[in-house]
mmCIF file of C-alpha atoms and ligand atoms in Angstrom:
data_model
loop_
_atom_site.group_PDB
_atom_site.id
_atom_site.type_symbol
_atom_site.label_atom_id
_atom_site.label_comp_id
_atom_site.label_asym_id
_atom_site.label_seq_id
_atom_site.Cartn_x
_atom_site.Cartn_y
_atom_site.Cartn_z
ATOM 1 C CA MET A 175 -4.679 -10.820 8.616
ATOM 2 C CA LEU A 176 -4.104 -7.221 9.721
ATOM 3 C CA GLN A 177 -5.436 -5.941 13.030
ATOM 4 C CA VAL A 178 -4.710 -2.373 14.136
ATOM 5 C CA THR A 179 -6.036 -1.357 17.546
ATOM 6 C CA ASP A 180 -6.279 2.173 18.960
ATOM 7 C CA LEU A 181 -3.115 3.384 17.232
ATOM 8 C CA HIS A 182 -1.742 6.740 18.329
ATOM 9 C CA VAL A 183 1.208 8.273 16.463
ATOM 10 C CA ALA A 184 2.886 11.635 17.061
ATOM 11 C CA TYR A 185 5.485 13.877 15.486
ATOM 12 C CA GLY A 186 7.227 15.150 18.621
ATOM 13 C CA GLN A 187 4.576 16.785 20.779
ATOM 14 C CA SER A 188 2.011 16.870 18.027
ATOM 15 C CA GLU A 189 -0.230 13.820 17.749
ATOM 16 C CA ALA A 190 -1.135 13.003 14.126
ATOM 17 C CA LEU A 191 -3.146 9.772 14.563
ATOM 18 C CA HIS A 192 -5.678 9.779 17.384
ATOM 19 C CA GLY A 193 -6.648 6.150 17.877
ATOM 20 C CA ILE A 194 -6.957 4.273 14.585
ATOM 21 C CA THR A 195 -8.676 0.876 14.750
ATOM 22 C CA LEU A 196 -9.027 -1.152 11.564
ATOM 23 C CA HIS A 197 -8.707 -4.675 10.259
ATOM 24 C CA GLY A 198 -8.190 -6.423 6.950
ATOM 25 C CA HIS A 199 -9.200 -10.014 6.235
ATOM 26 C CA ALA A 200 -7.412 -12.452 3.975
ATOM 27 C CA ASN A 201 -8.538 -11.949 0.385
ATOM 28 C CA GLU A 202 -9.832 -8.454 1.119
ATOM 29 C CA THR A 203 -8.899 -5.036 -0.213
ATOM 30 C CA VAL A 204 -9.520 -2.024 2.014
ATOM 31 C CA ALA A 205 -9.271 1.560 0.752
ATOM 32 C CA ILE A 206 -8.424 4.439 3.074
ATOM 33 C CA MET A 207 -9.755 7.612 1.523
ATOM 34 C CA GLY A 208 -8.693 11.043 2.672
ATOM 35 C CA ARG A 209 -7.602 14.474 1.555
ATOM 36 C CA ASN A 210 -4.043 15.799 1.737
ATOM 37 C CA GLY A 211 -2.661 15.937 5.259
ATOM 38 C CA MET A 212 -5.303 13.701 6.855
ATOM 39 C CA GLY A 213 -2.833 11.035 8.023
ATOM 40 C CA LYS A 214 -2.643 8.336 5.334
ATOM 41 C CA THR A 215 1.137 8.308 5.004
ATOM 42 C CA THR A 216 1.599 8.634 8.768
ATOM 43 C CA LEU A 217 -0.567 5.534 9.226
ATOM 44 C CA PHE A 218 1.389 3.470 6.698
ATOM 45 C CA LYS A 219 4.762 4.588 8.077
ATOM 46 C CA ALA A 220 3.643 3.574 11.557
ATOM 47 C CA LEU A 221 2.424 0.199 10.273
ATOM 48 C CA MET A 222 5.846 -0.374 8.665
ATOM 49 C CA GLY A 223 7.861 0.787 11.688
ATOM 50 C CA ILE A 224 9.270 3.871 9.972
ATOM 51 C CA LEU A 225 7.506 5.976 12.637
ATOM 52 C CA PRO A 226 7.209 4.744 16.238
ATOM 53 C CA VAL A 227 3.783 4.181 17.737
ATOM 54 C CA ARG A 228 2.925 6.168 20.855
ATOM 55 C CA SER A 229 0.345 3.596 21.909
ATOM 56 C CA GLY A 230 -1.822 0.922 20.388
ATOM 57 C CA ARG A 231 -1.183 -2.387 18.717
ATOM 58 C CA ILE A 232 -0.439 -3.727 15.225
ATOM 59 C CA GLU A 233 -0.849 -7.429 14.453
ATOM 60 C CA VAL A 234 0.019 -9.199 11.221
ATOM 61 C CA ALA A 235 -1.367 -12.723 10.832
ATOM 62 C CA GLY A 236 -1.772 -12.933 14.610
ATOM 63 C CA GLN A 237 1.751 -11.737 15.454
ATOM 64 C CA ASP A 238 2.287 -8.497 17.338
ATOM 65 C CA VAL A 239 4.673 -6.306 15.305
ATOM 66 C CA SER A 240 3.975 -2.990 17.092
ATOM 67 C CA HIS A 241 7.556 -2.497 18.235
ATOM 68 C CA ASP A 242 9.468 -4.491 15.622
ATOM 69 C CA GLU A 243 11.983 -2.909 13.313
ATOM 70 C CA SER A 244 10.865 -2.599 9.684
ATOM 71 C CA PHE A 245 12.842 -5.580 8.369
ATOM 72 C CA ARG A 246 11.277 -7.842 10.991
ATOM 73 C CA ARG A 247 7.822 -6.667 9.995
ATOM 74 C CA VAL A 248 8.641 -7.511 6.372
ATOM 75 C CA ALA A 249 9.734 -10.985 7.477
ATOM 76 C CA LYS A 250 6.430 -11.356 9.354
ATOM 77 C CA GLY A 251 4.505 -10.585 6.204
ATOM 78 C CA ILE A 252 3.853 -6.889 5.669
ATOM 79 C CA ALA A 253 5.084 -5.011 2.587
ATOM 80 C CA TYR A 254 4.855 -1.374 1.582
ATOM 81 C CA VAL A 255 4.713 0.608 -1.638
ATOM 82 C CA PRO A 256 5.528 4.150 -0.502
ATOM 83 C CA GLN A 257 3.958 7.332 -1.800
ATOM 84 C CA GLY A 258 6.131 8.617 -4.636
ATOM 85 C CA ARG A 259 7.244 5.045 -5.370
ATOM 86 C CA MET A 260 10.904 5.468 -4.350
ATOM 87 C CA VAL A 261 12.431 3.210 -6.985
ATOM 88 C CA PHE A 262 16.228 3.204 -7.193
ATOM 89 C CA PRO A 263 16.870 5.395 -10.247
ATOM 90 C CA THR A 264 20.286 4.033 -11.201
ATOM 91 C CA LEU A 265 19.424 0.347 -10.750
ATOM 92 C CA THR A 266 17.779 -1.536 -13.599
ATOM 93 C CA VAL A 267 14.198 -2.711 -13.379
ATOM 94 C CA GLU A 268 15.382 -6.246 -12.656
ATOM 95 C CA GLU A 269 17.830 -5.068 -9.984
ATOM 96 C CA ASN A 270 15.121 -2.943 -8.372
ATOM 97 C CA ILE A 271 12.876 -6.008 -8.071
ATOM 98 C CA GLN A 272 15.801 -8.056 -6.731
ATOM 99 C CA THR A 273 16.242 -5.626 -3.821
ATOM 100 C CA GLY A 274 12.948 -7.091 -2.547
ATOM 101 C CA LEU A 275 14.549 -10.548 -2.712
ATOM 102 C CA GLU A 276 17.367 -9.600 -0.335
ATOM 103 C CA ASN A 277 16.544 -12.327 2.156
ATOM 104 C CA ALA A 278 15.463 -14.932 -0.388
ATOM 105 C CA ARG A 279 17.790 -17.753 -1.339
ATOM 106 C CA GLU A 280 16.991 -17.405 -5.046
ATOM 107 C CA LYS A 281 17.573 -13.973 -6.548
ATOM 108 C CA VAL A 282 15.624 -14.881 -9.691
ATOM 109 C CA VAL A 283 12.526 -12.758 -10.249
ATOM 110 C CA PRO A 284 9.522 -15.131 -10.375
ATOM 111 C CA ASP A 285 7.771 -15.368 -13.766
ATOM 112 C CA GLU A 286 4.509 -14.532 -12.031
ATOM 113 C CA ILE A 287 5.773 -10.989 -11.417
ATOM 114 C CA TYR A 288 6.472 -10.377 -15.080
ATOM 115 C CA ALA A 289 3.157 -12.013 -15.990
ATOM 116 C CA LEU A 290 1.389 -9.456 -13.780
ATOM 117 C CA PHE A 291 3.391 -6.565 -15.204
ATOM 118 C CA PRO A 292 4.450 -7.386 -18.792
ATOM 119 C CA VAL A 293 5.855 -3.888 -19.216
ATOM 120 C CA LEU A 294 8.483 -4.689 -16.571
ATOM 121 C CA TRP A 295 9.661 -7.690 -18.588
ATOM 122 C CA ASP A 296 10.033 -5.499 -21.676
ATOM 123 C CA MET A 297 12.004 -2.945 -19.657
ATOM 124 C CA ARG A 298 13.900 -5.270 -17.312
ATOM 125 C CA GLY A 299 17.309 -3.944 -18.434
ATOM 126 C CA ARG A 300 16.335 -0.282 -18.270
ATOM 127 C CA ARG A 301 17.237 2.011 -15.371
ATOM 128 C CA GLY A 302 14.400 2.658 -12.916
ATOM 129 C CA GLY A 303 14.880 6.413 -13.212
ATOM 130 C CA ASN A 304 14.091 6.274 -16.939
ATOM 131 C CA LEU A 305 10.637 4.744 -16.489
ATOM 132 C CA SER A 306 7.388 6.694 -16.586
ATOM 133 C CA GLY A 307 5.569 7.337 -13.317
ATOM 134 C CA GLY A 308 3.091 4.554 -14.046
ATOM 135 C CA GLN A 309 5.832 2.087 -14.882
ATOM 136 C CA GLN A 310 7.689 3.038 -11.694
ATOM 137 C CA GLN A 311 4.513 2.400 -9.712
ATOM 138 C CA GLN A 312 4.235 -1.080 -11.223
ATOM 139 C CA LEU A 313 7.916 -1.642 -10.423
ATOM 140 C CA ALA A 314 7.418 -0.576 -6.803
ATOM 141 C CA ILE A 315 4.474 -2.993 -6.483
ATOM 142 C CA ALA A 316 6.558 -5.803 -8.007
ATOM 143 C CA ARG A 317 9.401 -5.109 -5.570
ATOM 144 C CA ALA A 318 7.002 -5.280 -2.610
ATOM 145 C CA LEU A 319 5.329 -8.428 -3.917
ATOM 146 C CA VAL A 320 8.484 -10.557 -4.143
ATOM 147 C CA THR A 321 8.782 -10.420 -0.331
ATOM 148 C CA ASP A 322 5.684 -12.664 -0.406
ATOM 149 C CA PRO A 323 3.570 -10.485 1.901
ATOM 150 C CA LYS A 324 0.374 -11.435 3.673
ATOM 151 C CA VAL A 325 -0.496 -7.742 3.894
ATOM 152 C CA LEU A 326 0.361 -5.310 1.101
ATOM 153 C CA LEU A 327 0.149 -1.556 1.764
ATOM 154 C CA LEU A 328 0.035 0.962 -1.083
ATOM 155 C CA ASP A 329 0.178 4.686 -0.376
ATOM 156 C CA GLU A 330 -1.657 6.657 -3.093
ATOM 157 C CA PRO A 331 -0.626 4.424 -5.999
ATOM 158 C CA THR A 332 -2.514 6.527 -8.564
ATOM 159 C CA GLU A 333 -0.904 9.850 -7.660
ATOM 160 C CA GLY A 334 0.341 11.583 -10.813
ATOM 161 C CA ILE A 335 -0.512 8.644 -13.073
ATOM 162 C CA GLN A 336 -2.461 8.763 -16.318
ATOM 163 C CA PRO A 337 -5.927 7.109 -16.474
ATOM 164 C CA SER A 338 -5.018 4.178 -18.743
ATOM 165 C CA ILE A 339 -2.206 3.120 -16.403
ATOM 166 C CA ILE A 340 -4.496 3.588 -13.388
ATOM 167 C CA LYS A 341 -6.738 0.928 -14.969
ATOM 168 C CA ASP A 342 -3.715 -1.391 -15.393
ATOM 169 C CA ILE A 343 -2.821 -0.944 -11.728
ATOM 170 C CA ALA A 344 -6.394 -1.667 -10.628
ATOM 171 C CA ARG A 345 -6.412 -4.819 -12.772
ATOM 172 C CA ALA A 346 -3.066 -5.922 -11.299
ATOM 173 C CA LEU A 347 -4.227 -5.402 -7.699
ATOM 174 C CA ASN A 348 -7.391 -7.413 -8.323
ATOM 175 C CA GLU A 349 -5.303 -10.157 -9.935
ATOM 176 C CA ILE A 350 -2.847 -10.173 -7.013
ATOM 177 C CA ARG A 351 -5.649 -10.557 -4.500
ATOM 178 C CA LYS A 352 -7.201 -13.384 -6.515
ATOM 179 C CA LEU A 353 -3.890 -15.229 -6.978
ATOM 180 C CA ARG A 354 -2.565 -14.818 -3.454
ATOM 181 C CA GLY A 355 -5.596 -14.253 -1.234
ATOM 182 C CA ILE A 356 -3.741 -11.549 0.695
ATOM 183 C CA THR A 357 -4.936 -8.393 2.425
ATOM 184 C CA ILE A 358 -4.392 -5.217 0.431
ATOM 185 C CA VAL A 359 -4.692 -1.800 2.077
ATOM 186 C CA VAL A 360 -4.551 1.141 -0.279
ATOM 187 C CA SER A 361 -4.754 4.840 0.507
ATOM 188 C CA GLU A 362 -6.420 6.956 -2.162
ATOM 189 C CA GLN A 363 -7.968 10.225 -3.158
ATOM 190 C CA VAL A 364 -9.348 8.833 -6.453
ATOM 191 C CA LEU A 365 -12.762 7.355 -5.665
ATOM 192 C CA SER A 366 -13.229 5.565 -9.023
ATOM 193 C CA PHE A 367 -10.007 3.629 -8.465
ATOM 194 C CA ALA A 368 -11.027 2.699 -4.914
ATOM 195 C CA MET A 369 -14.404 1.499 -6.226
ATOM 196 C CA ASP A 370 -12.567 -0.703 -8.770
ATOM 197 C CA VAL A 371 -10.392 -2.465 -6.175
ATOM 198 C CA ALA A 372 -11.775 -2.179 -2.648
ATOM 199 C CA ASP A 373 -14.257 -4.395 -0.798
ATOM 200 C CA ARG A 374 -14.512 -1.807 1.969
ATOM 201 C CA LEU A 375 -13.833 1.910 2.041
ATOM 202 C CA LEU A 376 -12.794 3.878 5.124
ATOM 203 C CA VAL A 377 -12.440 7.650 5.370
ATOM 204 C CA ILE A 378 -9.658 9.270 7.399
ATOM 205 C CA GLU A 379 -9.987 12.863 8.516
ATOM 206 C CA GLY A 380 -7.665 14.701 10.878
ATOM 207 C CA GLY A 381 -6.017 11.460 11.989
ATOM 208 C CA ARG A 382 -9.299 9.668 12.783
ATOM 209 C CA LEU A 383 -11.394 7.180 10.829
ATOM 210 C CA VAL A 384 -14.753 8.883 10.421
ATOM 211 C CA HIS A 385 -16.679 6.675 7.988
ATOM 212 C CA GLU A 386 -16.759 3.066 6.842
ATOM 213 C CA THR A 387 -18.801 1.354 4.129
ATOM 214 C CA ARG A 388 -18.874 -1.812 2.067
ATOM 215 C CA ARG A 389 -18.328 -1.134 -1.615
ATOM 216 C CA SER A 390 -21.825 -2.348 -2.524
ATOM 217 C CA GLU A 391 -23.368 0.099 -0.068
ATOM 218 C CA THR A 392 -21.146 3.071 -0.826
ATOM 219 C CA ASN A 393 -22.701 6.527 -0.892
ATOM 220 C CA GLU A 394 -20.298 8.001 -3.433
ATOM 221 C CA GLN A 395 -21.573 11.543 -2.921
ATOM 222 C CA LEU A 396 -20.820 11.313 0.778
ATOM 223 C CA ILE A 397 -17.274 10.048 0.156
ATOM 224 C CA LYS A 398 -16.740 12.794 -2.411
ATOM 225 C CA SER A 399 -17.812 15.369 0.137
ATOM 226 C CA TYR A 400 -15.081 14.113 2.478
ATOM 227 C CA LEU A 401 -12.531 14.308 -0.340
ATOM 228 C CA SER A 402 -13.356 17.853 -1.456
ATOM 229 C CA VAL A 403 -12.141 20.854 0.483
HETATM 230 N N1 ATP B 524 7.611 14.832 9.426
HETATM 231 C C1 ATP B 524 6.541 15.442 9.959
HETATM 232 N N2 ATP B 524 6.654 16.251 11.028
HETATM 233 C C2 ATP B 524 5.584 16.872 11.591
HETATM 234 N N3 ATP B 524 4.322 16.722 11.112
HETATM 235 C C3 ATP B 524 4.155 15.949 10.048
HETATM 236 C C4 ATP B 524 5.236 15.267 9.398
HETATM 237 N N4 ATP B 524 4.742 14.563 8.352
HETATM 238 C C5 ATP B 524 3.417 14.792 8.347
HETATM 239 N N5 ATP B 524 3.051 15.613 9.345
HETATM 240 C C6 ATP B 524 1.683 16.082 9.653
HETATM 241 O O1 ATP B 524 0.871 14.958 9.923
HETATM 242 C C7 ATP B 524 -0.430 15.119 9.328
HETATM 243 C C8 ATP B 524 -0.722 13.951 8.397
HETATM 244 O O2 ATP B 524 0.186 13.972 7.293
HETATM 245 P P1 ATP B 524 0.297 12.767 6.271
HETATM 246 O O3 ATP B 524 1.530 12.967 5.459
HETATM 247 O O4 ATP B 524 0.151 11.496 6.996
HETATM 248 O O5 ATP B 524 -1.005 13.022 5.370
HETATM 249 P P2 ATP B 524 -1.490 12.298 4.049
HETATM 250 O O6 ATP B 524 -2.916 11.922 4.276
HETATM 251 O O7 ATP B 524 -0.550 11.234 3.667
HETATM 252 O O8 ATP B 524 -1.452 13.487 2.960
HETATM 253 P P3 ATP B 524 -1.118 13.460 1.377
HETATM 254 O O9 ATP B 524 -2.384 13.028 0.696
HETATM 255 O O10 ATP B 524 -0.775 14.877 1.074
HETATM 256 O O11 ATP B 524 0.019 12.527 1.146
HETATM 257 C C9 ATP B 524 -0.398 16.475 8.634
HETATM 258 O O12 ATP B 524 -0.974 17.406 9.487
HETATM 259 C C10 ATP B 524 1.066 16.756 8.443
HETATM 260 O O13 ATP B 524 1.305 18.126 8.428
HETATM 261 MG MG1 MG B 525 0.582 10.912 2.027
#
Protein backbone atom coordinates (compact mmCIF):
# COMPACT_ATOMS: atom_id res chain seq x y z
CA MET A 1 0.00 0.00 0.00
CA LEU A 2 2.91 2.32 0.81
CA GLN A 3 6.31 1.85 -0.81
CA VAL A 4 9.13 4.29 -0.06
CA THR A 5 12.40 3.70 -1.91
CA ASP A 6 15.79 5.28 -1.15
CA LEU A 7 14.30 8.60 -0.03
CA HIS A 8 16.71 11.48 0.43
CA VAL A 9 15.46 14.77 1.89
CA ALA A 10 17.45 17.92 2.67
CA TYR A 11 17.01 21.27 4.35
CA GLY A 12 19.03 23.46 1.99
CA GLN A 13 22.53 22.01 1.86
CA SER A 14 22.02 19.80 4.85
CA GLU A 15 20.66 16.33 4.13
CA ALA A 16 18.32 15.08 6.89
CA LEU A 17 17.17 11.73 5.44
CA HIS A 18 19.88 9.58 3.89
CA GLY A 19 18.06 6.93 1.89
CA ILE A 20 14.93 5.68 3.66
CA THR A 21 13.38 2.49 2.26
CA LEU A 22 10.24 1.12 3.87
CA HIS A 23 6.89 -0.38 3.01
CA GLY A 24 3.51 -0.86 4.62
CA HIS A 25 1.01 -3.55 3.63
CA ALA A 26 -2.75 -3.25 3.68
CA ASN A 27 -4.06 -4.03 7.15
CA GLU A 28 -0.67 -3.39 8.74
CA THR A 29 0.53 -0.89 11.32
CA VAL A 30 4.19 0.11 11.26
CA ALA A 31 5.82 2.10 14.07
CA ILE A 32 8.84 4.31 13.44
CA MET A 33 10.68 4.73 16.72
CA GLY A 34 13.30 7.38 17.27
CA ARG A 35 14.57 10.03 19.63
CA ASN A 36 14.13 13.77 19.16
CA GLY A 37 15.74 15.09 15.99
CA MET A 38 16.22 11.71 14.30
CA GLY A 39 14.05 12.53 11.28
CA LYS A 40 10.51 11.30 11.99
CA THR A 41 8.74 14.56 11.16
CA THR A 42 11.00 15.18 8.16
CA LEU A 43 10.01 11.76 6.81
CA PHE A 44 6.28 12.38 7.22
CA LYS A 45 6.48 15.88 5.72
CA ALA A 46 8.30 14.45 2.71
CA LEU A 47 5.70 11.69 2.35
CA MET A 48 2.94 14.34 2.37
CA GLY A 49 4.71 16.71 -0.04
CA ILE A 50 5.25 19.45 2.54
CA LEU A 51 9.01 19.02 1.98
CA PRO A 52 10.41 18.20 -1.48
CA VAL A 53 12.32 14.97 -2.00
CA ARG A 54 15.89 15.27 -3.24
CA SER A 55 15.79 11.77 -4.68
CA GLY A 56 13.93 8.53 -4.22
CA ARG A 57 10.38 7.40 -4.77
CA ILE A 58 7.08 7.32 -2.86
CA GLU A 59 4.23 5.10 -4.04
CA VAL A 60 0.73 4.92 -2.60
CA ALA A 61 -1.37 1.95 -3.72
CA GLY A 62 0.88 1.55 -6.76
CA GLN A 63 0.76 5.21 -7.82
CA ASP A 64 3.90 7.32 -7.82
CA VAL A 65 3.24 10.46 -5.72
CA SER A 66 6.88 11.54 -5.25
CA HIS A 67 6.43 14.90 -6.94
CA ASP A 68 2.71 15.52 -6.41
CA GLU A 69 1.41 18.45 -4.45
CA SER A 70 -0.06 17.59 -1.04
CA PHE A 71 -3.72 17.78 -2.09
CA ARG A 72 -3.10 15.34 -4.93
CA ARG A 73 -1.45 12.92 -2.53
CA VAL A 74 -4.51 13.15 -0.28
CA ALA A 75 -6.72 12.38 -3.28
CA LYS A 76 -4.51 9.36 -4.05
CA GLY A 77 -5.04 8.03 -0.56
CA ILE A 78 -2.53 9.31 1.98
CA ALA A 79 -3.55 11.27 5.08
CA TYR A 80 -1.53 12.87 7.84
CA VAL A 81 -2.00 13.69 11.51
CA PRO A 82 0.79 16.19 12.19
CA GLN A 83 2.87 16.41 15.34
CA GLY A 84 1.19 18.89 17.67
CA ARG A 85 -2.18 18.05 16.09
CA MET A 86 -2.79 21.45 14.44
CA VAL A 87 -6.54 21.60 14.96
CA PHE A 88 -8.23 24.88 14.04
CA PRO A 89 -8.78 26.48 17.46
CA THR A 90 -11.69 28.74 16.54
CA LEU A 91 -13.63 26.16 14.52
CA THR A 92 -15.94 23.75 16.31
CA VAL A 93 -15.15 20.06 16.54
CA GLU A 94 -17.66 19.33 13.79
CA GLU A 95 -16.27 22.08 11.55
CA ASN A 96 -12.73 20.82 12.12
CA ILE A 97 -13.76 17.35 10.93
CA GLN A 98 -15.59 18.88 7.96
CA THR A 99 -12.36 20.52 6.74
CA GLY A 100 -11.27 16.95 5.90
CA LEU A 101 -14.42 16.61 3.78
CA GLU A 102 -13.52 19.56 1.55
CA ASN A 103 -13.60 17.52 -1.63
CA ALA A 104 -16.46 15.24 -0.62
CA ARG A 105 -19.94 15.83 -1.98
CA GLU A 106 -21.56 15.25 1.41
CA LYS A 107 -20.31 17.45 4.24
CA VAL A 108 -22.00 15.26 6.86
CA VAL A 109 -19.58 13.64 9.29
CA PRO A 110 -20.07 9.85 9.02
CA ASP A 111 -21.51 8.16 12.13
CA GLU A 112 -18.57 5.78 12.10
CA ILE A 113 -16.27 8.66 13.08
CA TYR A 114 -18.30 9.51 16.15
CA ALA A 115 -18.61 5.81 16.98
CA LEU A 116 -14.80 5.60 17.03
CA PHE A 117 -14.46 8.75 19.10
CA PRO A 118 -17.59 9.21 21.27
CA VAL A 119 -15.99 12.17 23.02
CA LEU A 120 -16.06 14.08 19.72
CA TRP A 121 -19.82 13.57 19.46
CA ASP A 122 -20.28 14.94 22.98
CA MET A 123 -18.13 17.95 22.11
CA ARG A 124 -19.13 18.47 18.47
CA GLY A 125 -20.28 22.06 19.09
CA ARG A 126 -17.24 23.06 21.13
CA ARG A 127 -14.31 25.03 19.73
CA GLY A 128 -11.24 22.94 18.89
CA GLY A 129 -9.01 25.23 20.94
CA ASN A 130 -10.98 24.42 24.10
CA LEU A 131 -10.36 20.67 23.93
CA SER A 132 -7.73 18.83 25.95
CA GLY A 133 -4.60 17.63 24.16
CA GLY A 134 -5.94 14.08 24.02
CA GLN A 135 -9.27 15.20 22.63
CA GLN A 136 -7.49 17.33 20.02
CA GLN A 137 -5.46 14.30 19.00
CA GLN A 138 -8.65 12.29 18.50
CA LEU A 139 -10.08 15.21 16.51
CA ALA A 140 -6.99 15.37 14.28
CA ILE A 141 -7.27 11.61 13.61
CA ALA A 142 -10.98 11.99 12.79
CA ARG A 143 -10.22 14.83 10.38
CA ALA A 144 -7.60 12.71 8.58
CA LEU A 145 -9.87 9.67 8.49
CA VAL A 146 -12.78 11.33 6.66
CA THR A 147 -10.55 11.72 3.58
CA ASP A 148 -10.88 7.91 3.36
CA PRO A 149 -7.13 7.21 3.23
CA LYS A 150 -5.43 3.99 2.22
CA VAL A 151 -2.38 5.09 4.21
CA LEU A 152 -2.70 7.01 7.47
CA LEU A 153 0.39 8.71 8.95
CA LEU A 154 0.49 9.83 12.58
CA ASP A 155 3.44 11.83 13.90
CA GLU A 156 3.95 11.19 17.63
CA PRO A 157 0.26 10.92 18.52
CA THR A 158 0.98 10.30 22.22
CA GLU A 159 3.15 13.37 22.75
CA GLY A 160 1.98 15.27 25.84
CA ILE A 161 -1.04 13.02 26.38
CA GLN A 162 -2.08 11.35 29.62
CA PRO A 163 -1.89 7.52 29.87
CA SER A 164 -5.64 6.80 29.93
CA ILE A 165 -6.15 8.74 26.69
CA ILE A 166 -3.10 7.04 25.15
CA LYS A 167 -4.96 3.74 25.69
CA ASP A 168 -8.06 5.19 23.97
CA ILE A 169 -5.95 6.24 20.99
CA ALA A 170 -4.33 2.81 20.75
CA ARG A 171 -7.78 1.18 20.85
CA ALA A 172 -9.05 3.55 18.13
CA LEU A 173 -6.08 2.86 15.83
CA ASN A 174 -6.54 -0.90 16.20
CA GLU A 175 -10.26 -0.49 15.48
CA ILE A 176 -9.55 1.67 12.41
CA ARG A 177 -7.18 -0.91 10.99
CA LYS A 178 -9.69 -3.70 11.59
CA LEU A 179 -12.61 -1.76 10.06
CA ARG A 180 -10.78 -0.35 7.06
CA GLY A 181 -7.83 -2.66 6.42
CA ILE A 182 -5.58 0.33 5.74
CA THR A 183 -1.87 0.90 6.32
CA ILE A 184 -1.07 2.93 9.42
CA VAL A 185 2.39 4.41 9.95
CA VAL A 186 2.98 5.96 13.33
CA SER A 187 6.09 7.65 14.67
CA GLU A 188 6.67 7.23 18.40
CA GLN A 189 8.98 7.51 21.34
CA VAL A 190 6.64 5.57 23.67
CA LEU A 191 7.48 1.89 23.24
CA SER A 192 4.45 0.54 25.15
CA PHE A 193 2.11 2.36 22.78
CA ALA A 194 3.98 1.07 19.73
CA MET A 195 3.77 -2.47 21.13
CA ASP A 196 -0.02 -2.03 21.51
CA VAL A 197 -0.60 -0.99 17.89
CA ALA A 198 2.25 -1.99 15.59
CA ASP A 199 2.83 -5.22 13.65
CA ARG A 200 6.36 -4.10 12.84
CA LEU A 201 8.71 -1.65 14.51
CA LEU A 202 11.47 0.28 12.75
CA VAL A 203 14.08 2.48 14.40
CA ILE A 204 15.26 5.73 12.81
CA GLU A 205 18.55 7.26 13.87
CA GLY A 206 20.26 10.23 12.25
CA GLY A 207 18.00 10.05 9.21
CA ARG A 208 18.57 6.32 8.58
CA LEU A 209 16.55 3.23 9.46
CA VAL A 210 18.88 1.17 11.63
CA HIS A 211 16.70 -1.64 13.00
CA GLU A 212 13.55 -3.53 12.08
CA THR A 213 11.60 -6.20 13.96
CA ARG A 214 8.21 -7.88 14.00
CA ARG A 215 6.28 -7.12 17.16
CA SER A 216 6.34 -10.77 18.27
CA GLU A 217 10.13 -10.84 18.00
CA THR A 218 10.82 -7.44 19.51
CA ASN A 219 13.82 -7.06 21.80
CA GLU A 220 12.35 -4.28 23.93
CA GLN A 221 15.64 -3.60 25.71
CA LEU A 222 17.35 -3.01 22.40
CA ILE A 223 14.65 -0.58 21.23
CA LYS A 224 14.82 1.22 24.57
CA SER A 225 18.55 1.62 24.16
CA TYR A 226 17.94 3.39 20.84
CA LEU A 227 15.36 5.65 22.48
CA SER A 228 17.50 6.69 25.46
CA VAL A 229 20.23 9.28 25.10
N1 LIG B 1 13.21 23.49 9.13
C1 LIG B 1 14.39 22.88 9.32
N2 LIG B 1 15.54 23.40 8.85
C2 LIG B 1 16.74 22.79 9.02
N3 LIG B 1 16.87 21.62 9.69
C3 LIG B 1 15.78 21.07 10.19
C4 LIG B 1 14.47 21.65 10.05
N4 LIG B 1 13.57 20.86 10.67
C5 LIG B 1 14.27 19.83 11.18
N5 LIG B 1 15.58 19.93 10.90
C6 LIG B 1 16.65 18.99 11.29
O1 LIG B 1 16.37 17.73 10.72
C7 LIG B 1 16.66 16.67 11.65
C8 LIG B 1 15.42 15.82 11.88
O2 LIG B 1 14.41 16.60 12.52
P1 LIG B 1 12.92 16.08 12.69
O3 LIG B 1 12.07 17.24 13.10
O4 LIG B 1 12.53 15.33 11.49
O5 LIG B 1 13.10 15.07 13.92
P2 LIG B 1 12.02 14.26 14.75
O6 LIG B 1 12.48 12.85 14.78
O7 LIG B 1 10.67 14.54 14.24
O8 LIG B 1 12.18 14.88 16.23
P3 LIG B 1 11.09 15.13 17.40
O9 LIG B 1 10.91 13.81 18.09
O10 LIG B 1 11.75 16.13 18.28
O11 LIG B 1 9.84 15.64 16.78
C9 LIG B 1 17.18 17.37 12.91
O12 LIG B 1 18.56 17.35 12.87
C10 LIG B 1 16.66 18.78 12.79
O13 LIG B 1 17.50 19.67 13.44
MG1 LIG C 1 9.01 15.33 15.07
